[in-house]
Amino acid sequence: MDIRNILVIRSATRILNQTLAALKKEFPQARVTVIAPLQVQDALKQDPLVDDVICVNGNGRMSLFNFGLGKIRDLRQRKFDLAVSVYNIDHGLGYSNVDLLTWASNAPVRRGYNPQGKFVSLTPPGIIKKYFLEKTSVVWVAVNYAATAVLFSLITLGLLAEWLLRKMSGGQESEAREKTAALDRLPAVKNQAN
């Protein structure tokens, strides 16, 4: 495929420059557009590897949901050939929101670049799976905490109930032992009297 128009989503600042350099080396004739926060617009416009900058307001995480429908329509109208998500970590977990933006751009080719300079292809099923894996992992942690708390409470209540039963039956057992001991002494007392 002939890649002439590239979208890079600036999600990981640490490896942005090396990713831009790798893209320009692989696709020297391609035009590179970077989505970035408004605060870094001037620096990116001066970068010789960047041809255009799309700014997003705010310091929040970049995601499909806070990007806005108007900007997503704009991305699709620009007809990008390649959309790139940049990761600060090798496996790319934690970047599913950005991966969704690459998919929303409608670029036929999508990649995720990691700090090693390697990339993975981002397919729609892979992006969705990663998104749900990330979002549901928090739920599973919460469920595990809740289950642990419930089990701890049940075990504590069980031990408390056992202690109470032993305490209650322990008092009755000692009374029975005292009566038995008293009865055992009775014949000895009778024998001494005779």
Short mmCIF file of C-alpha atoms in Angstrom, two decimals:
data_model
loop_
_atom_site.label_atom_id
_atom_site.label_comp_id
_atom_site.label_asym_id
_atom_site.label_seq_id
_atom_site.Cartn_x
_atom_site.Cartn_y
_atom_site.Cartn_z
CA MET A 1 0.00 0.00 0.00
CA ASP A 2 1.20 3.50 -0.82
CA ILE A 3 1.39 5.49 2.44
CA ARG A 4 1.29 9.24 1.79
CA ASN A 5 -0.72 10.65 4.68
CA ILE A 6 0.12 9.64 8.26
CA LEU A 7 -1.68 10.48 11.50
CA VAL A 8 0.35 10.22 14.73
CA ILE A 9 -1.41 10.48 18.07
CA ARG A 10 0.98 12.01 20.56
CA SER A 11 0.15 9.89 23.57
CA ALA A 12 3.68 9.02 24.65
CA THR A 13 6.00 12.00 24.58
CA ARG A 14 9.12 10.03 25.47
CA ILE A 15 9.33 8.21 22.14
CA LEU A 16 7.53 10.62 19.83
CA ASN A 17 10.70 11.85 18.10
CA GLN A 18 12.09 8.37 17.45
CA THR A 19 8.70 7.26 16.11
CA LEU A 20 8.49 10.28 13.79
CA ALA A 21 12.03 9.59 12.55
CA ALA A 22 11.22 5.91 11.91
CA LEU A 23 8.07 6.86 9.99
CA LYS A 24 9.90 9.44 7.84
CA LYS A 25 12.62 6.88 7.13
CA GLU A 26 10.08 4.23 6.09
CA PHE A 27 7.78 6.66 4.25
CA PRO A 28 9.97 9.62 3.15
CA GLN A 29 7.30 11.20 0.93
CA ALA A 30 4.52 10.95 3.50
CA ARG A 31 2.87 13.93 5.14
CA VAL A 32 2.79 13.58 8.96
CA THR A 33 0.00 15.08 11.06
CA VAL A 34 0.23 14.90 14.85
CA ILE A 35 -2.68 15.09 17.30
CA ALA A 36 -1.40 16.74 20.47
CA PRO A 37 -2.46 18.91 23.42
CA LEU A 38 -2.72 22.64 22.73
CA GLN A 39 0.22 23.37 25.08
CA VAL A 40 2.76 21.71 22.74
CA GLN A 41 1.41 23.08 19.46
CA ASP A 42 4.22 25.61 18.93
CA ALA A 43 7.00 23.09 19.58
CA LEU A 44 5.49 20.55 17.19
CA LYS A 45 4.95 23.13 14.44
CA GLN A 46 8.70 23.85 14.54
CA ASP A 47 9.59 20.15 14.27
CA PRO A 48 10.86 19.40 10.73
CA LEU A 49 9.36 15.89 10.90
CA VAL A 50 5.83 17.26 11.47
CA ASP A 51 3.78 18.76 8.63
CA ASP A 52 0.58 19.59 10.52
CA VAL A 53 -0.75 19.64 14.08
CA ILE A 54 -4.30 18.97 15.27
CA CYS A 55 -4.75 20.36 18.76
CA VAL A 56 -6.98 19.08 21.51
CA ASN A 57 -7.94 21.19 24.50
CA GLY A 58 -7.33 20.13 28.06
CA ASN A 59 -4.79 18.09 29.92
CA GLY A 60 -6.95 14.96 30.13
CA ARG A 61 -6.23 11.68 28.47
CA MET A 62 -6.66 11.56 24.75
CA SER A 63 -9.55 9.35 23.85
CA LEU A 64 -12.25 8.84 21.30
CA PHE A 65 -14.84 9.95 23.83
CA ASN A 66 -13.36 13.36 24.71
CA PHE A 67 -12.08 14.10 21.20
CA GLY A 68 -15.47 15.12 19.84
CA LEU A 69 -17.53 14.06 16.84
CA GLY A 70 -16.59 17.15 14.83
CA LYS A 71 -12.88 16.40 15.08
CA ILE A 72 -13.46 12.74 14.28
CA ARG A 73 -15.33 13.78 11.11
CA ASP A 74 -12.37 16.03 10.28
CA LEU A 75 -9.95 13.10 10.74
CA ARG A 76 -11.99 10.93 8.38
CA GLN A 77 -12.18 13.68 5.74
CA ARG A 78 -8.38 13.96 5.72
CA LYS A 79 -8.18 10.36 4.48
CA PHE A 80 -5.13 9.17 6.39
CA ASP A 81 -3.39 6.08 4.99
CA LEU A 82 -1.76 5.18 8.29
CA ALA A 83 -2.74 6.03 11.88
CA VAL A 84 -0.15 5.57 14.63
CA SER A 85 -0.54 5.21 18.37
CA VAL A 86 2.66 5.85 20.36
CA TYR A 87 3.25 3.82 23.55
CA ASN A 88 5.60 4.52 26.47
CA ILE A 89 5.56 0.82 27.39
CA ASP A 90 6.40 -2.23 25.30
CA HIS A 91 3.06 -4.06 25.48
CA GLY A 92 0.91 -0.95 24.90
CA LEU A 93 -1.58 -1.76 27.65
CA GLY A 94 -3.19 1.40 28.95
CA TYR A 95 -3.41 2.97 25.50
CA SER A 96 -6.68 1.46 24.27
CA ASN A 97 -8.33 4.92 24.26
CA VAL A 98 -5.68 6.12 21.82
CA ASP A 99 -5.96 2.93 19.76
CA LEU A 100 -9.69 3.64 19.40
CA LEU A 101 -8.78 7.05 17.93
CA THR A 102 -6.60 5.36 15.29
CA TRP A 103 -9.58 3.19 14.37
CA ALA A 104 -11.96 6.17 14.33
CA SER A 105 -9.66 7.97 11.86
CA ASN A 106 -10.72 5.38 9.28
CA ALA A 107 -7.11 4.84 8.20
CA PRO A 108 -6.79 1.46 6.48
CA VAL A 109 -3.51 0.74 8.28
CA ARG A 110 -3.09 1.24 12.04
CA ARG A 111 0.03 0.70 14.11
CA GLY A 112 1.11 0.94 17.72
CA TYR A 113 4.78 1.92 18.24
CA ASN A 114 6.64 1.01 21.45
CA PRO A 115 9.90 2.30 23.03
CA GLN A 116 11.91 -0.46 21.30
CA GLY A 117 11.11 1.15 17.96
CA LYS A 118 8.93 -1.80 17.00
CA PHE A 119 5.30 -1.65 16.02
CA VAL A 120 2.26 -3.89 16.17
CA SER A 121 -0.61 -3.81 13.72
CA LEU A 122 -3.84 -2.60 15.29
CA THR A 123 -6.85 -4.50 14.00
CA PRO A 124 -10.43 -3.61 15.01
CA PRO A 125 -10.94 -6.90 16.92
CA GLY A 126 -7.58 -6.43 18.67
CA ILE A 127 -8.40 -2.83 19.62
CA ILE A 128 -11.80 -3.81 21.03
CA LYS A 129 -10.33 -6.77 22.94
CA LYS A 130 -7.61 -4.56 24.42
CA TYR A 131 -10.16 -1.89 25.36
CA PHE A 132 -12.38 -4.36 27.23
CA LEU A 133 -9.38 -6.04 28.82
CA GLU A 134 -8.23 -2.70 30.23
CA LYS A 135 -11.67 -1.52 31.30
CA THR A 136 -12.75 -4.79 32.89
CA SER A 137 -9.47 -5.36 34.75
CA VAL A 138 -10.49 -2.61 37.19
CA VAL A 139 -13.82 -4.35 37.70
CA TRP A 140 -12.09 -7.68 38.39
CA VAL A 141 -9.82 -6.07 40.97
CA ALA A 142 -12.87 -4.54 42.69
CA VAL A 143 -14.69 -7.90 42.60
CA ASN A 144 -11.64 -9.62 44.11
CA TYR A 145 -11.44 -7.04 46.91
CA ALA A 146 -15.16 -7.42 47.63
CA ALA A 147 -14.94 -11.23 47.62
CA THR A 148 -11.94 -11.10 49.96
CA ALA A 149 -13.79 -8.79 52.34
CA VAL A 150 -16.89 -11.03 52.34
CA LEU A 151 -14.84 -14.20 52.89
CA PHE A 152 -12.83 -12.55 55.67
CA SER A 153 -16.07 -11.44 57.35
CA LEU A 154 -17.62 -14.91 57.04
CA ILE A 155 -14.51 -16.61 58.45
CA THR A 156 -14.39 -14.11 61.31
CA LEU A 157 -18.09 -14.65 62.08
CA GLY A 158 -17.59 -18.43 61.94
CA LEU A 159 -14.68 -18.28 64.38
CA LEU A 160 -16.67 -16.00 66.68
CA ALA A 161 -19.67 -18.38 66.59
CA GLU A 162 -17.40 -21.34 67.35
CA TRP A 163 -15.85 -19.47 70.28
CA LEU A 164 -19.31 -18.60 71.67
CA LEU A 165 -20.52 -22.20 71.33
CA ARG A 166 -17.42 -23.48 73.08
CA LYS A 167 -17.85 -20.89 75.79
CA MET A 168 -21.50 -21.79 76.31
CA SER A 169 -21.00 -25.56 76.15
CA GLY A 170 -17.76 -25.27 78.08
CA GLY A 171 -19.68 -23.92 81.10
CA GLN A 172 -22.15 -26.81 80.95
CA GLU A 173 -19.35 -29.35 80.64
CA SER A 174 -17.59 -28.01 83.75
CA GLU A 175 -20.87 -28.23 85.73
CA ALA A 176 -21.31 -31.83 84.57
CA ARG A 177 -17.71 -32.62 85.56
CA GLU A 178 -18.25 -31.13 89.00
CA LYS A 179 -21.44 -33.19 89.52
CA THR A 180 -19.68 -36.36 88.36
CA ALA A 181 -16.78 -35.68 90.68
CA ALA A 182 -19.21 -35.05 93.55
CA LEU A 183 -21.04 -38.29 92.84
CA ASP A 184 -17.75 -40.17 92.66
CA ARG A 185 -16.83 -38.85 96.11
CA LEU A 186 -20.17 -39.94 97.61
CA PRO A 187 -19.41 -43.68 97.79
CA ALA A 188 -16.05 -42.86 99.28
CA VAL A 189 -17.79 -40.85 101.99
CA LYS A 190 -20.27 -43.74 102.63
CA ASN A 191 -17.42 -46.25 102.87
CA GLN A 192 -15.60 -44.09 105.41
CA ALA A 193 -18.76 -43.84 107.51
CA ASN A 194 -19.11 -47.64 107.69
#
